Amino acid sequence: MSTLPDNERPDHEHTYMRWDGWGDPARAHGLPGGVKLLLAAVLGRTPKAPPAPRLAEVTISSPPLADDDLAALAKAVGEDHVDTGHDVRLLHAGGKSTPDLLRRRQAEQAAPGAVVLPASEDEVAAVLAVAVERGLAVVPFGGGTAVTGGLEPDAGPHRGVVSLDLRRLSGLVSFDELTHEATFLAGTTAPTAETFLAERGFELGHFPQSFEFATLGGFAAMRSSGQNSAGYGRFDAMVTGLRVVTPTGTLDLGRAPGSAAGPDLLRWFLGSEGTFGVITQVRLRIHPTPEARLFDAWTFGSFAAGAEALRGVAQLGTGPTVIRLSDEDETAVSLAQVGNIGKALTQGCSAVVLHEGPAELAAARREATGRVLREAGGEPADAKLAASWDHGRFKAPYLRDALLAHGVFCETLETATTWSNLHALKKAVTAALAGGFAEERAKNRVLCHISHVYPTGASLYFTVIAGLGAEPLEPWERVKSRVNDAIMAAGGTISHHHGVGSDHAPWLEQEIGSAGIRMLRAAQAELDPAGIMNPGALVPRAAQC
Ligand SMILES: Cc1cc2nc3c(=O)[nH]c(=O)nc-3n(C[C@H](O)[C@H](O)[C@H](O)COP(=O)(O)OP(=O)(O)OC[C@H]3O[C@@H](n4cnc5c(N)ncnc54)[C@H](O)[C@@H]3O)c2cc1C
């Protein structure tokens, strides 16, 4: 194992995303012609939304932190790394869900009182000590891509909010070629981690759609799942060790690849969403860069037939890296995006499959998967569909900005359940989404896909599009609440990979029971007795009183 010198630890790896949309403003684009046609057919005329205010025009509703708070924080991290600038505070005002983006269009917005950028674990500990002493809430900020309200500048019972931006805590700490493990500082973005590993002939293989901006600490804190999860598992399955700084001490977890030394405390911190402490280092299982990458596209007569085929693959364990199935409506929209709208209604459901690894092994796995898919009624399709999915997979979030500009509301949500319950859950969520919008008098279309499979079940990922309307936030909150009730009633999880945040917090007790909530609160009370850590997320602190 090698421990790397300081020059392997890049300062300030990633730049800020567009403040009121996704990603790099230079890569924003308009709507493809096929999508415009489809939208007109499905939603009718959607009046364009009024233009959003410019960043400089927005009023911040909460004042910056007081001078003595700022002086104490400056002592912890250096004066240059405490920022109360208007624009920087607004860049840390929330995540990137569609409601977040709609809130960015308001003339007055809440924002943290200061943005603080520590560069070491000691500095993180020093910031937490200042926050405890001075009664300030701390919201850890990784890539800022959260979609369930986990970055809200919610002070809880405290005087103000510090956004703890982890971008300076970035870089490779150690690399163990023999064990296939690498340790990174938690603020390292996914592309930076992959670059470090590629230079050494390795890969992590965690590719969520937010890949280009999210951080390893954020993935661990949210129990993220990437598009290659069939092959390499969810992010929590990749984590072999963590260092976490809490207000009452530091933990170093994950001593051996297997252990019976009591309950697995490491797992407690995966999904803790910044409410137990700050993850400062993440040790990860890695694999050699795949020699072969074999993409295939398949079609099925129906979503039910396709789901049966995916179940067969997951239960036999033929080993695809990616396997995803779009339902009929999502297949039609995907085809529209590649300009193939004429064929949309005759295509049934499309699936994308990727096998990778050593060339011979990848080819053998591909053949085994192909046999299962064919026996379940699948037909090989033009591999260009798979290539176009691969090519466009990180561009899709830009499409949402183009839709909003076109007057179209577009949001996603996800859940998971067993194979036996999959279709009942899909039906219940689709009805709650479509029916909810219909009650709000908006035409809509609900799309769905399976993108994460397990031997015992799968996730369902929904996209809903509807006319934006004059006041889109409140109707959506009613629809989303109805959908969450439907997920609970139909036996799904409140989240397969987006996490709980503040948006799903009211439903968590239904999923884990009151004893489960008491366990989380007990851990919070022990690690963070002053309740400063992200008080609005997971199990809101106000509810503890
Ligand atoms: C367009 C888009 C596509 C997405 N696609 C996917 C997807 O395919 N799969 C998926 O799993 N998710 C996806 N997400 C959701 C999001 O990217 C994930 O939740 C991701 O894990 C967040 O990482 P981040 O670094 O951006 O964390 P942030 O958004 O900065 O923070 C998320 C939460 O974790 C806490 N946190 C962050 N870093 C730390 C730390 N070091 N220690 C303690 N707490 C911390 C924060 O306080 C917050 O509560 C998507 C989001 C968007 C906007």
Coordinates of C-alpha atoms in Angstrom, one line a residue, residues 221-493:
A221 CA -23.7 10.0 3.0
M222 CA -26.7 9.3 0.7
R223 CA -26.2 5.6 -0.1
S224 CA -26.1 6.4 -3.8
S225 CA -26.5 3.9 -6.6
G226 CA -24.9 4.3 -10.0
Q227 CA -25.8 3.0 -13.5
N228 CA -23.2 0.2 -13.3
S229 CA -24.7 -1.2 -10.1
A230 CA -25.6 -4.6 -11.6
G231 CA -21.9 -5.2 -12.0
Y232 CA -20.2 -3.3 -9.2
G233 CA -23.0 -2.8 -6.7
R234 CA -24.4 0.2 -5.0
F235 CA -21.9 2.8 -3.6
D236 CA -22.5 1.4 -0.1
A237 CA -21.3 -2.0 -1.3
M238 CA -18.0 -0.4 -2.6
V239 CA -17.2 1.3 0.7
T240 CA -14.7 -0.7 2.8
G241 CA -13.7 2.0 5.3
L242 CA -14.7 5.5 6.5
R243 CA -13.2 8.3 8.7
V244 CA -15.9 10.5 10.2
V245 CA -15.5 13.6 12.4
T246 CA -18.4 14.1 14.7
P247 CA -18.8 16.9 17.3
T248 CA -17.9 14.4 20.1
G249 CA -15.0 12.5 18.4
T250 CA -13.5 10.9 15.3
L251 CA -14.3 7.4 14.1
D252 CA -12.1 5.2 11.9
L253 CA -14.2 2.3 10.7
G254 CA -13.7 -0.8 8.5
R255 CA -10.7 -2.7 9.9
A256 CA -11.0 -6.0 7.9
P257 CA -12.9 -7.2 4.8
G258 CA -15.1 -9.3 7.1
S259 CA -15.6 -8.9 10.8
A260 CA -17.9 -10.2 13.6
A261 CA -16.8 -7.5 16.0
G262 CA -20.3 -6.5 17.0
P263 CA -22.8 -4.7 14.7
D264 CA -21.3 -3.1 11.6
L265 CA -20.9 0.5 12.7
L266 CA -19.5 1.5 9.3
R267 CA -23.0 0.9 7.8
W268 CA -24.5 3.3 10.3
F269 CA -22.7 6.2 8.6
L270 CA -23.8 5.2 5.1
G271 CA -27.0 7.1 4.6
S272 CA -26.5 9.3 7.7
E273 CA -26.9 12.4 5.4
G274 CA -24.5 14.6 7.4
T275 CA -26.6 14.3 10.6
F276 CA -24.0 12.2 12.6
G277 CA -20.9 14.1 11.5
V278 CA -18.7 14.8 8.5
I279 CA -17.2 12.0 6.5
T280 CA -13.6 13.0 5.8
Q281 CA -12.2 9.9 4.1
V282 CA -13.7 7.1 2.1
R283 CA -11.9 3.8 1.4
L284 CA -13.3 2.0 -1.6
R285 CA -13.1 -1.4 -3.4
I286 CA -11.8 -0.8 -6.9
H287 CA -11.2 -3.0 -10.0
P288 CA -8.8 -3.1 -13.0
T289 CA -10.0 -0.9 -15.9
P290 CA -12.2 -3.2 -18.0
E291 CA -10.4 -4.6 -21.1
A292 CA -13.7 -5.0 -23.0
R293 CA -17.0 -3.0 -23.0
L294 CA -19.7 -4.7 -25.0
F295 CA -23.0 -2.8 -25.4
D296 CA -26.2 -4.4 -26.6
A297 CA -29.8 -3.2 -27.1
W298 CA -32.9 -5.4 -26.8
T299 CA -36.6 -5.0 -27.3
F300 CA -39.5 -6.7 -25.5
G301 CA -43.1 -6.8 -26.4
S302 CA -44.1 -5.3 -23.1
F303 CA -42.7 -4.0 -19.8
A304 CA -43.9 -7.1 -18.0
A305 CA -42.0 -9.4 -20.5
G306 CA -38.9 -7.3 -20.1
A307 CA -39.1 -7.3 -16.3
E308 CA -39.4 -11.1 -16.3
A309 CA -36.2 -11.2 -18.5
L310 CA -34.3 -8.9 -16.1
R311 CA -35.4 -11.1 -13.2
G312 CA -34.0 -14.1 -15.0
V313 CA -30.7 -12.4 -15.5
A314 CA -30.4 -11.2 -11.9
Q315 CA -31.4 -14.5 -10.4
L316 CA -29.1 -16.6 -12.6
G317 CA -26.3 -14.1 -12.1
T318 CA -25.0 -13.9 -15.6
G319 CA -23.1 -10.7 -14.7
P320 CA -24.0 -7.7 -16.8
T321 CA -22.4 -4.4 -15.6
V322 CA -25.5 -2.4 -16.7
I323 CA -29.0 -3.7 -17.4
R324 CA -31.9 -1.3 -17.7
L325 CA -35.4 -1.5 -19.1
S326 CA -37.6 1.4 -20.1
D327 CA -41.3 1.0 -20.1
E328 CA -43.4 1.7 -23.2
D329 CA -43.7 5.5 -22.6
E330 CA -40.1 6.0 -21.7
T331 CA -39.0 4.0 -24.8
A332 CA -41.1 6.3 -27.0
V333 CA -39.6 9.5 -25.5
S334 CA -36.0 8.1 -25.7
L335 CA -36.7 7.3 -29.4
A336 CA -38.0 10.8 -29.9
Q337 CA -34.8 12.2 -28.5
V338 CA -32.7 10.4 -31.1
G339 CA -35.1 11.7 -33.8
N340 CA -36.9 8.3 -34.3
I341 CA -40.4 9.4 -33.3
G342 CA -42.1 7.7 -36.2
K343 CA -41.3 4.3 -34.9
A344 CA -42.0 5.2 -31.3
L345 CA -45.4 3.5 -30.9
T346 CA -44.3 0.2 -32.5
Q347 CA -41.2 -0.4 -30.5
G348 CA -42.5 -1.9 -27.3
C349 CA -39.9 -1.6 -24.6
S350 CA -36.2 -1.2 -25.0
A351 CA -33.4 -2.4 -22.8
V352 CA -29.7 -1.5 -22.7
V353 CA -27.2 -4.0 -21.6
L354 CA -23.4 -3.7 -21.0
H355 CA -20.9 -6.4 -20.2
E356 CA -17.4 -5.6 -19.3
G357 CA -14.2 -7.0 -17.9
P358 CA -11.5 -9.2 -19.3
A359 CA -12.4 -9.8 -23.0
E360 CA -13.1 -13.5 -22.8
L361 CA -15.1 -13.3 -19.6
A362 CA -17.1 -10.3 -20.8
A363 CA -18.0 -12.2 -24.0
A364 CA -19.0 -15.3 -22.1
R365 CA -21.2 -13.3 -19.7
R366 CA -22.8 -11.5 -22.7
E367 CA -23.7 -14.8 -24.3
A368 CA -25.2 -16.1 -21.0
T369 CA -27.3 -13.0 -20.6
G370 CA -28.4 -13.0 -24.2
R371 CA -29.7 -16.6 -23.8
V372 CA -31.8 -15.6 -20.8
L373 CA -33.2 -12.5 -22.6
R374 CA -34.0 -14.4 -25.8
E375 CA -35.7 -17.2 -23.9
A376 CA -37.9 -14.5 -22.2
G377 CA -39.0 -13.2 -25.5
G378 CA -36.4 -10.5 -26.1
E379 CA -35.1 -9.6 -29.5
P380 CA -31.7 -8.0 -30.2
A381 CA -32.1 -4.4 -31.5
D382 CA -29.9 -1.9 -33.2
A383 CA -26.8 -1.5 -30.9
K384 CA -26.9 2.2 -31.8
L385 CA -29.6 2.6 -29.2
A386 CA -27.2 1.4 -26.5
A387 CA -24.4 3.6 -27.9
S388 CA -26.7 6.6 -27.9
W389 CA -27.7 5.9 -24.2
D390 CA -24.0 5.6 -23.3
H391 CA -23.2 8.8 -25.2
G392 CA -26.0 10.9 -23.7
R393 CA -26.1 9.5 -20.1
F394 CA -24.6 12.6 -18.5
K395 CA -26.3 15.0 -20.8
A396 CA -29.9 14.2 -19.7
P397 CA -29.9 16.6 -16.6
Y398 CA -29.3 19.5 -19.1
L399 CA -32.5 18.6 -20.8
R400 CA -34.5 19.4 -17.6
D401 CA -33.3 23.0 -17.8
A402 CA -34.4 23.2 -21.4
L403 CA -37.8 21.7 -20.5
L404 CA -38.3 24.3 -17.7
A405 CA -37.4 27.1 -20.1
H406 CA -40.0 25.6 -22.5
G407 CA -42.7 25.7 -19.8
V408 CA -42.6 22.0 -18.9
F409 CA -42.2 20.7 -15.4
C410 CA -40.0 17.6 -15.3
E411 CA -39.1 15.7 -12.1
T412 CA -37.9 12.2 -11.2
L413 CA -38.4 10.0 -8.2
E414 CA -37.5 6.4 -7.4
T415 CA -38.3 3.4 -5.1
A416 CA -37.7 -0.3 -5.0
T417 CA -39.4 -3.5 -4.1
T418 CA -39.4 -7.3 -4.6
W419 CA -40.0 -8.9 -8.0
S420 CA -43.3 -10.2 -6.7
N421 CA -44.5 -6.7 -5.9
L422 CA -42.9 -4.8 -8.8
H423 CA -46.0 -4.3 -11.0
A424 CA -48.4 -3.5 -8.2
L425 CA -46.0 -0.8 -7.0
K426 CA -45.5 0.6 -10.5
K427 CA -49.2 0.8 -11.0
A428 CA -49.8 2.5 -7.6
V429 CA -47.1 5.1 -8.2
T430 CA -48.1 5.8 -11.8
A431 CA -51.7 6.3 -10.7
A432 CA -50.7 8.6 -7.8
L433 CA -48.5 10.7 -10.1
A434 CA -50.8 10.9 -13.1
G435 CA -54.0 11.2 -11.0
G436 CA -52.4 13.8 -8.7
F437 CA -51.5 16.1 -11.7
A438 CA -54.9 15.5 -13.3
E439 CA -56.5 16.8 -10.0
E440 CA -54.3 19.9 -10.4
R441 CA -55.7 20.1 -14.0
A442 CA -52.4 19.5 -15.7
K443 CA -52.0 17.1 -18.6
N444 CA -49.0 14.9 -17.9
R445 CA -47.0 11.8 -18.9
V446 CA -45.4 9.4 -16.5
L447 CA -42.3 7.4 -17.7
C448 CA -40.6 4.6 -15.8
H449 CA -37.6 2.4 -16.0
I450 CA -35.8 -0.3 -14.1
S451 CA -32.1 0.5 -13.7
H452 CA -30.9 -1.4 -10.6
V453 CA -31.6 -5.1 -10.3
Y454 CA -31.0 -7.6 -7.4
P455 CA -31.8 -11.3 -7.2
T456 CA -34.8 -10.5 -5.0
G457 CA -36.1 -7.3 -6.7
A458 CA -35.5 -4.1 -8.5
S459 CA -35.7 -0.3 -8.4
L460 CA -38.4 1.7 -10.3
Y461 CA -37.4 5.1 -11.5
F462 CA -40.2 7.5 -12.6
T463 CA -40.0 10.7 -14.6
V464 CA -43.1 12.9 -14.8
I465 CA -43.6 15.7 -17.2
A466 CA -46.5 18.2 -17.1
G467 CA -47.2 21.8 -18.0
L468 CA -45.3 24.1 -15.6
G469 CA -48.3 26.4 -14.8
A470 CA -48.1 29.7 -13.0
E471 CA -47.4 28.4 -9.4
P472 CA -45.8 24.9 -9.9
L473 CA -44.3 24.4 -6.4
E474 CA -47.4 23.9 -4.3
P475 CA -49.2 21.5 -6.6
W476 CA -46.1 19.4 -6.9
E477 CA -45.7 19.2 -3.1
R478 CA -49.3 17.9 -3.0
V479 CA -48.6 15.4 -5.8
K480 CA -45.3 14.2 -4.2
S481 CA -46.9 13.7 -0.8
R482 CA -49.6 11.6 -2.5
V483 CA -47.0 9.6 -4.3
N484 CA -45.0 9.0 -1.1
D485 CA -48.2 7.7 0.6
A486 CA -48.8 5.4 -2.4
I487 CA -45.2 4.1 -2.2
M488 CA -45.6 3.3 1.5
A489 CA -49.1 1.7 1.0
A490 CA -47.8 -0.4 -1.9
G491 CA -44.8 -1.8 0.0
G492 CA -42.0 0.2 -1.7
T493 CA -39.1 2.0 0.0

